[in-house]
PDB file of C-alpha atoms and ligand atoms in Angstrom:
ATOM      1  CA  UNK A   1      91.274 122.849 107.050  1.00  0.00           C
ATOM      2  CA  UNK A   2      88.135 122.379 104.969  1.00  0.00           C
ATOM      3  CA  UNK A   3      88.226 119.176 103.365  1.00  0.00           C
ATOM      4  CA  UNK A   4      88.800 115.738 105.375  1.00  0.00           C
ATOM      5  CA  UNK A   5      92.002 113.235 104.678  1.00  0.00           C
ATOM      6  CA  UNK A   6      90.455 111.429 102.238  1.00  0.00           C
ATOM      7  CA  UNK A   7      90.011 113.767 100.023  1.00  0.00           C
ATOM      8  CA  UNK A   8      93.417 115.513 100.620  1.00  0.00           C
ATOM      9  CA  UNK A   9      94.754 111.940  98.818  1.00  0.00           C
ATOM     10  CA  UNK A  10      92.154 112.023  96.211  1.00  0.00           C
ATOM     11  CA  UNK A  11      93.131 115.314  95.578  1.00  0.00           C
ATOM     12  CA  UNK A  12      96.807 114.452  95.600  1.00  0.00           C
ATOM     13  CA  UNK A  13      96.327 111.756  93.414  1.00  0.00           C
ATOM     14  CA  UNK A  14      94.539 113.557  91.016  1.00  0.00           C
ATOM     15  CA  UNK A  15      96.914 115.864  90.559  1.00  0.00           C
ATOM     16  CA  UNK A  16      99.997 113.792  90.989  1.00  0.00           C
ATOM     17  CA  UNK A  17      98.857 111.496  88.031  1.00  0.00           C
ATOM     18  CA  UNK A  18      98.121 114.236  85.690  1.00  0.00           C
ATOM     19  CA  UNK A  19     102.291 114.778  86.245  1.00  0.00           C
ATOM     20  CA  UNK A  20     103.093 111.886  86.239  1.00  0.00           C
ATOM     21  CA  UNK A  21     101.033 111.021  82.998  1.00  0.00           C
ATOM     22  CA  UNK A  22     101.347 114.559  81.202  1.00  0.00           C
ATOM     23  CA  UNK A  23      97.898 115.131  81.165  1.00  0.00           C
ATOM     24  CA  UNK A  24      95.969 118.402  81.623  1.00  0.00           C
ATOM     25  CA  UNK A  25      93.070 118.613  84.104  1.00  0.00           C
ATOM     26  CA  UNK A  26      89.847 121.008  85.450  1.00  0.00           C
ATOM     27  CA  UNK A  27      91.716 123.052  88.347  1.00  0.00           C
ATOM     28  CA  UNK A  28      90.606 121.721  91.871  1.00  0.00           C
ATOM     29  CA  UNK A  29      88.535 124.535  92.944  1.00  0.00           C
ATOM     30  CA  UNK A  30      85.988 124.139  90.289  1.00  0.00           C
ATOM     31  CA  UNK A  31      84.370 121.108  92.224  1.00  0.00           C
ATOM     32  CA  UNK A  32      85.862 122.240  95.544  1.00  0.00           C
ATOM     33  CA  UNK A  33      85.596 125.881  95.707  1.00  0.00           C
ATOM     34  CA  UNK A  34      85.888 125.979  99.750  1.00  0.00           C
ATOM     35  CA  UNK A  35      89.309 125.206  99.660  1.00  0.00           C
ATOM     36  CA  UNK A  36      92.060 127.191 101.515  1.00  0.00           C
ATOM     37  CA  UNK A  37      95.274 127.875 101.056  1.00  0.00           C
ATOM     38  CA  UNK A  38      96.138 125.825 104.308  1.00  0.00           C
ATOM     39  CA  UNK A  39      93.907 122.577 102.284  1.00  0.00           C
ATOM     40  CA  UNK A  40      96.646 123.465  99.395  1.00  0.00           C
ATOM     41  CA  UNK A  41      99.347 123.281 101.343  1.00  0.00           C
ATOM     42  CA  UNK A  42      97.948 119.598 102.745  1.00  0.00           C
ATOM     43  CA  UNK A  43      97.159 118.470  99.099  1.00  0.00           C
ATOM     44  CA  UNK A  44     100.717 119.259  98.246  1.00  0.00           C
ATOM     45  CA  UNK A  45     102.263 117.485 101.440  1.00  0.00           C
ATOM     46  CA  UNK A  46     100.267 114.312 100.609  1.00  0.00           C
ATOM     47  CA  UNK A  47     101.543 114.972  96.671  1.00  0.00           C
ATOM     48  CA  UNK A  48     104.770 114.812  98.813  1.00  0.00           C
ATOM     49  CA  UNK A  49     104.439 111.870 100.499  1.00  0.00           C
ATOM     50  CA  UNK A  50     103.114 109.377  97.641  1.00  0.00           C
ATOM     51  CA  UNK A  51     106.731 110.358  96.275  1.00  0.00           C
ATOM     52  CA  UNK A  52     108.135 109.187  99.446  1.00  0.00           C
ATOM     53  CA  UNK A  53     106.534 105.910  99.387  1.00  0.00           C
ATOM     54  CA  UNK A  54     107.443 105.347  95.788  1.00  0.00           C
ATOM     55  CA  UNK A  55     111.812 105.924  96.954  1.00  0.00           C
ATOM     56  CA  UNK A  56     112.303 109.823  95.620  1.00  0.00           C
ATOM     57  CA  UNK A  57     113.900 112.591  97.887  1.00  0.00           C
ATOM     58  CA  UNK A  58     113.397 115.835  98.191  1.00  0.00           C
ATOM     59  CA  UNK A  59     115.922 117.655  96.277  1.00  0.00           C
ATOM     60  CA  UNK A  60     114.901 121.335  96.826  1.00  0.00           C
ATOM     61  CA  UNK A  61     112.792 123.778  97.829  1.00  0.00           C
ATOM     62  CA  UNK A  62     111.268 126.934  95.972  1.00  0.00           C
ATOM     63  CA  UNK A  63     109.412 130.067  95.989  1.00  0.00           C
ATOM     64  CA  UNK A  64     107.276 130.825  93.251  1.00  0.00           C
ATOM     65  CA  UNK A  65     105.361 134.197  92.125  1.00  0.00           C
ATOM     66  CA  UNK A  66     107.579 136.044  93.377  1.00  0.00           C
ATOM     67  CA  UNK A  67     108.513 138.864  91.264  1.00  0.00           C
ATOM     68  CA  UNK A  68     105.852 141.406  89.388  1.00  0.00           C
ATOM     69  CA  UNK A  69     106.550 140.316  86.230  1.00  0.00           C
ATOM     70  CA  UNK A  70     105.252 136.783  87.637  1.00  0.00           C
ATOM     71  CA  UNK A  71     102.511 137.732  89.698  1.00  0.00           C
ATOM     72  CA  UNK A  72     101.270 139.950  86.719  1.00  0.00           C
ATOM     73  CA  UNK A  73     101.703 137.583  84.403  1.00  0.00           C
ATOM     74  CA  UNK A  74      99.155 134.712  86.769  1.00  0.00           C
ATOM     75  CA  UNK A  75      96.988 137.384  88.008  1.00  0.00           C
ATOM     76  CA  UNK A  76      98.311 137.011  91.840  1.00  0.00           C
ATOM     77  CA  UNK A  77      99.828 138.868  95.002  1.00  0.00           C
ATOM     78  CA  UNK A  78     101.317 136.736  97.019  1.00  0.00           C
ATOM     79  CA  UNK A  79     104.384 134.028  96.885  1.00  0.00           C
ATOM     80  CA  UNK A  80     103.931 130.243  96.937  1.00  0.00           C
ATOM     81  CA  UNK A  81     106.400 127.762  98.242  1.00  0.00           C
ATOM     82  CA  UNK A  82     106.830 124.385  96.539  1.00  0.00           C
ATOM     83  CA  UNK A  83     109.375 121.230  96.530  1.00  0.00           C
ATOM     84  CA  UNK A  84     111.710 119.555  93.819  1.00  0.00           C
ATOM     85  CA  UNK A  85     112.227 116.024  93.736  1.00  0.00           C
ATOM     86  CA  UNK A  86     115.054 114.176  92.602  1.00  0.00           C
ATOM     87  CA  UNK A  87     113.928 112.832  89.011  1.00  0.00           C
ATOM     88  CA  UNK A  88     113.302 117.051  88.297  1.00  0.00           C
ATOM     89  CA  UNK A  89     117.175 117.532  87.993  1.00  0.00           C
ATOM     90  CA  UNK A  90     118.775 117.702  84.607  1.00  0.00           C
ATOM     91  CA  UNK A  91     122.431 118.319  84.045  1.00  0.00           C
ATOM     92  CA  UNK A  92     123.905 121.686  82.698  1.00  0.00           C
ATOM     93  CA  UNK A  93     123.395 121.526  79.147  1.00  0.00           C
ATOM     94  CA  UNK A  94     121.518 118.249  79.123  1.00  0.00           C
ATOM     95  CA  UNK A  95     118.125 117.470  77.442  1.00  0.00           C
ATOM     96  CA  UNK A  96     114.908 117.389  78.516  1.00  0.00           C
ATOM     97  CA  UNK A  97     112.012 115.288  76.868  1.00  0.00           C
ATOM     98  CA  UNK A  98     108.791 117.451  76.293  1.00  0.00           C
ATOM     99  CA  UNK A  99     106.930 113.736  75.609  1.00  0.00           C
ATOM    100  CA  UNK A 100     107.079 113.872  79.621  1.00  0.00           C
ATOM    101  CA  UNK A 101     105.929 117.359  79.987  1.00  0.00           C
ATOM    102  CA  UNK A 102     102.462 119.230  79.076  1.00  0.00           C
ATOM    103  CA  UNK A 103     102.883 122.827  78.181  1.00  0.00           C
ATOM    104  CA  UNK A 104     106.484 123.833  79.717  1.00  0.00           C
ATOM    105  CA  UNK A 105     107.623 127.366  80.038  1.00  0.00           C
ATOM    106  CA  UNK A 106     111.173 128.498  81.690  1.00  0.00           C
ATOM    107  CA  UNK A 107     112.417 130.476  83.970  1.00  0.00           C
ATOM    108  CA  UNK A 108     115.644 132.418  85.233  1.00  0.00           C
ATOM    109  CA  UNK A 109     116.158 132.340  88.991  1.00  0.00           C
ATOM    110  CA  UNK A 110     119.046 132.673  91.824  1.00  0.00           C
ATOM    111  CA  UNK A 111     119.468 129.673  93.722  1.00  0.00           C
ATOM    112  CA  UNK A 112     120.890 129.213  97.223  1.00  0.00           C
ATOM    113  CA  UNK A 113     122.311 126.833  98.926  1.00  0.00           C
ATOM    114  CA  UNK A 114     122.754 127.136 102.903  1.00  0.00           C
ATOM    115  CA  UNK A 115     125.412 126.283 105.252  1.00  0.00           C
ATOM    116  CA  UNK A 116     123.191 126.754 108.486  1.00  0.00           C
ATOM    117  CA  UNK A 117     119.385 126.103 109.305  1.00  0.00           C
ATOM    118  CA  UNK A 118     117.023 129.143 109.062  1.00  0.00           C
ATOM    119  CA  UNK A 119     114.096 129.467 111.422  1.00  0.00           C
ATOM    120  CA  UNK A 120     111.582 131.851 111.103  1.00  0.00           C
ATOM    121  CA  UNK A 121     109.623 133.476 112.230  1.00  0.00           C
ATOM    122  CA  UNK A 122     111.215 137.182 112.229  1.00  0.00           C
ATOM    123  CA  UNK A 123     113.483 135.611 108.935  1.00  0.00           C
ATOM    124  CA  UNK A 124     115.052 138.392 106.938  1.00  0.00           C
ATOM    125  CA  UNK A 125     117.205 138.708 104.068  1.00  0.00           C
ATOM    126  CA  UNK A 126     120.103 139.784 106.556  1.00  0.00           C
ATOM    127  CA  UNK A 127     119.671 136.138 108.236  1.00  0.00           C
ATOM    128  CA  UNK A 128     119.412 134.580 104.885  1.00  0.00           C
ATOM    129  CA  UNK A 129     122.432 136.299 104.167  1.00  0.00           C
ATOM    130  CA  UNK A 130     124.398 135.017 106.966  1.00  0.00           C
ATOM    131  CA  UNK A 131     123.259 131.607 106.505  1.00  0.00           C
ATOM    132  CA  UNK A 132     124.273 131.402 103.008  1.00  0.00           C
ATOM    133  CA  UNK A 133     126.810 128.794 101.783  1.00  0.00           C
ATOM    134  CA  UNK A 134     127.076 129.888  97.802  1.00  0.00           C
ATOM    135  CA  UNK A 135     124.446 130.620  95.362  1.00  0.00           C
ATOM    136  CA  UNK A 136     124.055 128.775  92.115  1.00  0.00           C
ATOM    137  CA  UNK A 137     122.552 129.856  88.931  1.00  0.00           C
ATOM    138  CA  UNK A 138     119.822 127.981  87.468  1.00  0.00           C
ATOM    139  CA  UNK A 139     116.878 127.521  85.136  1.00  0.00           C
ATOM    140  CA  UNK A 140     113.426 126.366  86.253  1.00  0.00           C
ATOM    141  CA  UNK A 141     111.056 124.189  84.193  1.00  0.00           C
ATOM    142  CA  UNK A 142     107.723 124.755  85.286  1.00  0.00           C
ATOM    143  CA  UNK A 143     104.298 123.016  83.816  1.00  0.00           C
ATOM    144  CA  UNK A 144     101.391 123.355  85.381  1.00  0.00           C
ATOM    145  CA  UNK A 145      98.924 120.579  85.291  1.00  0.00           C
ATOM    146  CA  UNK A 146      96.250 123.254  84.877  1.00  0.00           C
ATOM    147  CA  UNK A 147      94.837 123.847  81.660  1.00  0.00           C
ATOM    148  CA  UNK A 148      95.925 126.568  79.841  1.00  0.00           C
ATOM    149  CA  UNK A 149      98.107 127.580  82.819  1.00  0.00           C
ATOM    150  CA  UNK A 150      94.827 128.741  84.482  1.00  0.00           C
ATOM    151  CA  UNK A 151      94.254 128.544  88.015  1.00  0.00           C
ATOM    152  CA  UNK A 152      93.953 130.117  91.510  1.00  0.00           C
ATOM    153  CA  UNK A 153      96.459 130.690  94.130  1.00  0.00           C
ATOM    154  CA  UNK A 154      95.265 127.393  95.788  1.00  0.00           C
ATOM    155  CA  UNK A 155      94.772 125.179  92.873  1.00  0.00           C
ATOM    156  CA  UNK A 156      98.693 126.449  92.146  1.00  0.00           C
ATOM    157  CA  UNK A 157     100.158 125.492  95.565  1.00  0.00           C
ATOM    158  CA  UNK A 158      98.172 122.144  95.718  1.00  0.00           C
ATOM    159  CA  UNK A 159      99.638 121.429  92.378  1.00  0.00           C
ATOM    160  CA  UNK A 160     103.235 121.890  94.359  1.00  0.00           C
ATOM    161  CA  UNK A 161     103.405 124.860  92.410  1.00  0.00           C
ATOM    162  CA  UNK A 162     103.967 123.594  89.145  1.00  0.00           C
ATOM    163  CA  UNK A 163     107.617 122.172  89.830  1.00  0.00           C
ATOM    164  CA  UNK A 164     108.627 120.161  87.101  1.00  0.00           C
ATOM    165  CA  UNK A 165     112.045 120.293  86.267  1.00  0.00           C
ATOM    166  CA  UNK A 166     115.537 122.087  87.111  1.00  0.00           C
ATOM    167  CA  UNK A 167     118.477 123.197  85.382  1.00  0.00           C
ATOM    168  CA  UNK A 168     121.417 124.426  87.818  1.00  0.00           C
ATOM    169  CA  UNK A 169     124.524 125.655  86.149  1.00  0.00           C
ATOM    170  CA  UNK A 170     128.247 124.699  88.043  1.00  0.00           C
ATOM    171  CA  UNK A 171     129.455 127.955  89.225  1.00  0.00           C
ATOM    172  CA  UNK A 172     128.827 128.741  92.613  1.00  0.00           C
ATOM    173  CA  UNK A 173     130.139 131.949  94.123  1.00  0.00           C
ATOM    174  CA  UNK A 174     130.064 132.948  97.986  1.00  0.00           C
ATOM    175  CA  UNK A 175     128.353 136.221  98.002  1.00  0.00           C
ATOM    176  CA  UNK A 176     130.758 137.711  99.798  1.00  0.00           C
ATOM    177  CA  UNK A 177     130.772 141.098  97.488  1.00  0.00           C
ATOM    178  CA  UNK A 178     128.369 140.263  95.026  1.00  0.00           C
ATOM    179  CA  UNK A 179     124.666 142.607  94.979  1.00  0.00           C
ATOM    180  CA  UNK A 180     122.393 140.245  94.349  1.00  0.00           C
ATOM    181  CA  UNK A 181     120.118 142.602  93.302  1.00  0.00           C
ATOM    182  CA  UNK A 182     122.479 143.747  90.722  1.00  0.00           C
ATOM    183  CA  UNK A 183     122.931 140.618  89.281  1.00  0.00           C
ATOM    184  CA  UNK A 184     121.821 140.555  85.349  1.00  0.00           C
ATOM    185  CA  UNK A 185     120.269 137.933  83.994  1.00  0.00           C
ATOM    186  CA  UNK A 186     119.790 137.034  80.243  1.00  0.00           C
ATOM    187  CA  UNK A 187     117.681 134.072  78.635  1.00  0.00           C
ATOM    188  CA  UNK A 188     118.057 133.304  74.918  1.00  0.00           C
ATOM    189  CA  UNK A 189     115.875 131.027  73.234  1.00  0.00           C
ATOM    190  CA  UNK A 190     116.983 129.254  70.025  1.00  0.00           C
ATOM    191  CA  UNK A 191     119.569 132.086  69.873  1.00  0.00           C
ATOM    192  CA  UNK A 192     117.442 135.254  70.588  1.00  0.00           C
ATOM    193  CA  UNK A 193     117.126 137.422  73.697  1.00  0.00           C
ATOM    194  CA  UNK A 194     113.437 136.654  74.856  1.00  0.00           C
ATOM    195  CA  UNK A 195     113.592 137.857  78.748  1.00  0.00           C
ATOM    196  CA  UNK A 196     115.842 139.981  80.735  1.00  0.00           C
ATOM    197  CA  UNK A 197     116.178 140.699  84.526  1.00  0.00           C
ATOM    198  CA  UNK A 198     118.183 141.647  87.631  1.00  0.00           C
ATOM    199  CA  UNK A 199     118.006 139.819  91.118  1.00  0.00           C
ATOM    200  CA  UNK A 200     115.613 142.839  92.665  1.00  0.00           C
ATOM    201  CA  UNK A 201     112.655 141.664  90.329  1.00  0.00           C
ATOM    202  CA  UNK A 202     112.408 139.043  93.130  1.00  0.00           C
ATOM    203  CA  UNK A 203     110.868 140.826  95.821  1.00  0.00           C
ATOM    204  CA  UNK A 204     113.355 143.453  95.666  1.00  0.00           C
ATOM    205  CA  UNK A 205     116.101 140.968  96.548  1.00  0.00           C
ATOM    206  CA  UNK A 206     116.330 137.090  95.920  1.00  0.00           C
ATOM    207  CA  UNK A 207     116.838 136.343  99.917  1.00  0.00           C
ATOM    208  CA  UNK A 208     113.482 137.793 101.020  1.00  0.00           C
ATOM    209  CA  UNK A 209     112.043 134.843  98.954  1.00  0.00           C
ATOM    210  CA  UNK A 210     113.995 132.369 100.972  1.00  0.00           C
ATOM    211  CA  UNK A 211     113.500 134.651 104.466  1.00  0.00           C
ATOM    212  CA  UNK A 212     109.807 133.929 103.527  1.00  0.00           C
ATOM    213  CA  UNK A 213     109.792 130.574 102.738  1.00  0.00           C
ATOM    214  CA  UNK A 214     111.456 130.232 105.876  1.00  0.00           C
ATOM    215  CA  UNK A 215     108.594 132.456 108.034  1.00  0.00           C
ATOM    216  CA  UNK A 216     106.042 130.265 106.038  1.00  0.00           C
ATOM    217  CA  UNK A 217     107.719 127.154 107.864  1.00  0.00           C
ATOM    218  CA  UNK A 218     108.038 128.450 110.919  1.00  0.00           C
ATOM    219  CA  UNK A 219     103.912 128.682 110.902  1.00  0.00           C
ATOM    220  CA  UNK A 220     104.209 124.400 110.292  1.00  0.00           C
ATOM    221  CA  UNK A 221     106.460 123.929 112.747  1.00  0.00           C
ATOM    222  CA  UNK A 222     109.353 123.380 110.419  1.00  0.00           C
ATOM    223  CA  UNK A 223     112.136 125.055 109.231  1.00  0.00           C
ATOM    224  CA  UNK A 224     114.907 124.986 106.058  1.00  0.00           C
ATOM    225  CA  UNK A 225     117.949 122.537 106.823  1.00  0.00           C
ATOM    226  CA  UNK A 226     121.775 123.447 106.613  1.00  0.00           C
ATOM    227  CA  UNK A 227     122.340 122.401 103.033  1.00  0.00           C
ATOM    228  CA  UNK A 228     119.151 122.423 101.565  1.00  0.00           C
ATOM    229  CA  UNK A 229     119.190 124.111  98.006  1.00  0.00           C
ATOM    230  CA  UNK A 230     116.424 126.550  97.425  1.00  0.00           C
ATOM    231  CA  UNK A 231     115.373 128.202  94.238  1.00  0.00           C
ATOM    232  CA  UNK A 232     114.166 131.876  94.744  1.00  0.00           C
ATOM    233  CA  UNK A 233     111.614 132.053  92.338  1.00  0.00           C
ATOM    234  CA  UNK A 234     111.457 133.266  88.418  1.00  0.00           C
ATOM    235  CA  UNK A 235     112.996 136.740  87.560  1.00  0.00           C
ATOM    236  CA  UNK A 236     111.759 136.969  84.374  1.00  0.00           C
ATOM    237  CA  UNK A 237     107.961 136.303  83.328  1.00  0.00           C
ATOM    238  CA  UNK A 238     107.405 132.644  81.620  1.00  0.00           C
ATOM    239  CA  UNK A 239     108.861 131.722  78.413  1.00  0.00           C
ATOM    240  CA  UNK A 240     106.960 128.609  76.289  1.00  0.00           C
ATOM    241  CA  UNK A 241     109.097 126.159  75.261  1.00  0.00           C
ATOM    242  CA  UNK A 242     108.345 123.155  72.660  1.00  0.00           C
ATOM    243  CA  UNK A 243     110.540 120.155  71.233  1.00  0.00           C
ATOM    244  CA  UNK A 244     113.349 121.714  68.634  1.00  0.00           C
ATOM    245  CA  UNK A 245     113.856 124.894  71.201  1.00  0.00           C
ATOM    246  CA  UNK A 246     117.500 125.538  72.948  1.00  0.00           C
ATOM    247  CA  UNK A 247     117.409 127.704  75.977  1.00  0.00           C
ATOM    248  CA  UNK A 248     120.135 129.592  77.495  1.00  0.00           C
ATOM    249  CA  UNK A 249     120.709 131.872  80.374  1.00  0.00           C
ATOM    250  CA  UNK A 250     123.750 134.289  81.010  1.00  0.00           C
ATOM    251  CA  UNK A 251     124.115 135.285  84.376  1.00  0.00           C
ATOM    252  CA  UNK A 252     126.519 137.820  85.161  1.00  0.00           C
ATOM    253  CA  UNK A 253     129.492 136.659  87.333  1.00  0.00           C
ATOM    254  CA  UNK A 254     127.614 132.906  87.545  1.00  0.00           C
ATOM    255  CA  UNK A 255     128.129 131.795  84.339  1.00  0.00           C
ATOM    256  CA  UNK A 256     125.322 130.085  81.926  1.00  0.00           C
ATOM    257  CA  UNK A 257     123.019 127.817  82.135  1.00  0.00           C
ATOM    258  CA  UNK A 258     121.540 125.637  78.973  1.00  0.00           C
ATOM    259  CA  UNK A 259     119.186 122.959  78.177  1.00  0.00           C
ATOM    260  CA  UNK A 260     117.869 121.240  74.693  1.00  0.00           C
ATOM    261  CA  UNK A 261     113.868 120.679  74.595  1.00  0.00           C
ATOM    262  CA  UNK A 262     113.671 116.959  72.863  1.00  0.00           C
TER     263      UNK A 262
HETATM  264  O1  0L1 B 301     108.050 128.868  90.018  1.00  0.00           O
HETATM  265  C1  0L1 B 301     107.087 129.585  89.773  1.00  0.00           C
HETATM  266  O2  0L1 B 301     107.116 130.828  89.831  1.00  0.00           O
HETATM  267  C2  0L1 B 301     105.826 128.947  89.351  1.00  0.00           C
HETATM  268  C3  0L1 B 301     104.839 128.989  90.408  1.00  0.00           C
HETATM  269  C4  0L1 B 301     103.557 128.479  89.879  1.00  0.00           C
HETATM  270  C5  0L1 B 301     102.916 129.384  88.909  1.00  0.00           C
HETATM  271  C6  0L1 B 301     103.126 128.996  87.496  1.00  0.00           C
HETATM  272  O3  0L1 B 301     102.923 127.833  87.119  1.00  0.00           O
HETATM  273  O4  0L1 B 301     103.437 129.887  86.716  1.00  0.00           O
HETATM  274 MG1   MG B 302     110.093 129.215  89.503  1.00  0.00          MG
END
């Protein structure tokens, strides 16, 4: 760690109110360009923790960057791991205000949801596999706090990597003879195809996102509970969204997934 606990919170609170307020700011390394990815990891615990104190829950966990088209698309190589809170769920097919929001873009992932604990480290997708209650499909709203979208690996994590809000559709399937990295994917915005992708695009199966999320634990001392619901991380690159736009997703053999932008 680089930076002292007081400014971890000032951090946190910088960042947390540009959320919370919709406002865009300078990206944290700028003033503090010692920072480490471990320091991003504290600023987005302490992010976590003023939630706590104000009564949400942590309703998720997900991995982020983690397909090409991603990493290409914010100039990075590695994954990031992140947390959803309760007020970032939306119903299937529900609407969700951009007045809240700051530049939002969507994205197509695999979700899982897990019927035992995994424990890294050593975590592979055969583990993941095992430990697997169903997977969902759903739709990830993410807006970065960042200008322009532009920042570093640990300006991104710090910012709890951009979660903002999450769509998850109602089918859920056992993946007892589905190939996840098969599955299709296709997201239409105001009625047109706009992105397209199958489950490999995430690190050349969606479970070696969660297998590393749950080897990144492991290093904290912590691992992912028995029913915790974990999004694996965009297939598809980014798509901007404003008020007026209608997104959809097909997913093959999971249904759709929908949203209005208000
Ligand atoms: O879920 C994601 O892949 C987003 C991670 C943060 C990077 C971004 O804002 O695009
Ligand atoms: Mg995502």
């Amino acid at each position: 760690m680089t930076i002292d606990p007081k400014t971890i919170d000032s951090l946190a609170e910088y960042l947390e109110s540009a959320e919370l307020e919709a406002r865009e700011v300078v990206k944290i390394t700028d003033a503090h360009p010692q920072l480490t990815l471990d320091d991003g990891y504290a600023i987005q615990a302490a992010i976590r923790a003023r939630k706590q104190a104000r009564g949400h829950q942590v309703a998720g966990l997900k991995a982020g960057l983690t397909s090409r088209a991603k990493m290409k698309q914010m100039g990075v190589e590695v994954p990031v791991f992140g947390l959803l809170f309760d007020y970032m769920s939306i119903a299937n097919g529900g609407e969700i205000r951009t007045g809240e929001l700051i530049h939002p873009k969507v994205e197509a992932e695999i979700a899982f949801v897990l019927k035992a604990p995994l424990r890294g480290p050593g975590c592979h997708v055969g583990a993941v596999l095992a430990a697997t209650d169903f997977v969902v499909p759903a739709v990830e709203i993410i807006d970065s706090r960042y200008e322009n979208f532009r920042f570093d690996l640990v300006s991104v994590v710090a910012d709890n990597t951009s979660s903002s809000r999450f769509v998850v559709g109602s089918v859920a399937r056992g993946i007892e003879g589905m190939d996840l990295r098969t599955l299709g994917m296709v997201m239409e915005k105001n009625g047109e195809v706009v992105a397209m992708a199958a489950g490999a695009a995430v690190l050349g199966h969606p479970a070696e996102a969660i297998a590393q999320l749950a080897n990144h634990l492991a290093a904290r001392g912590e691992e992912i509970p028995a029913g915790s619901y974990i999004m694996s991380g965009g297939a598809t690159e980014a798509i901007p969204v404003a008020a007026g736009d209608s997104i959809q997703v097909r997913f093959q053999d999971l249904g759709s997934v929908s949203m209005r932008f208000v």
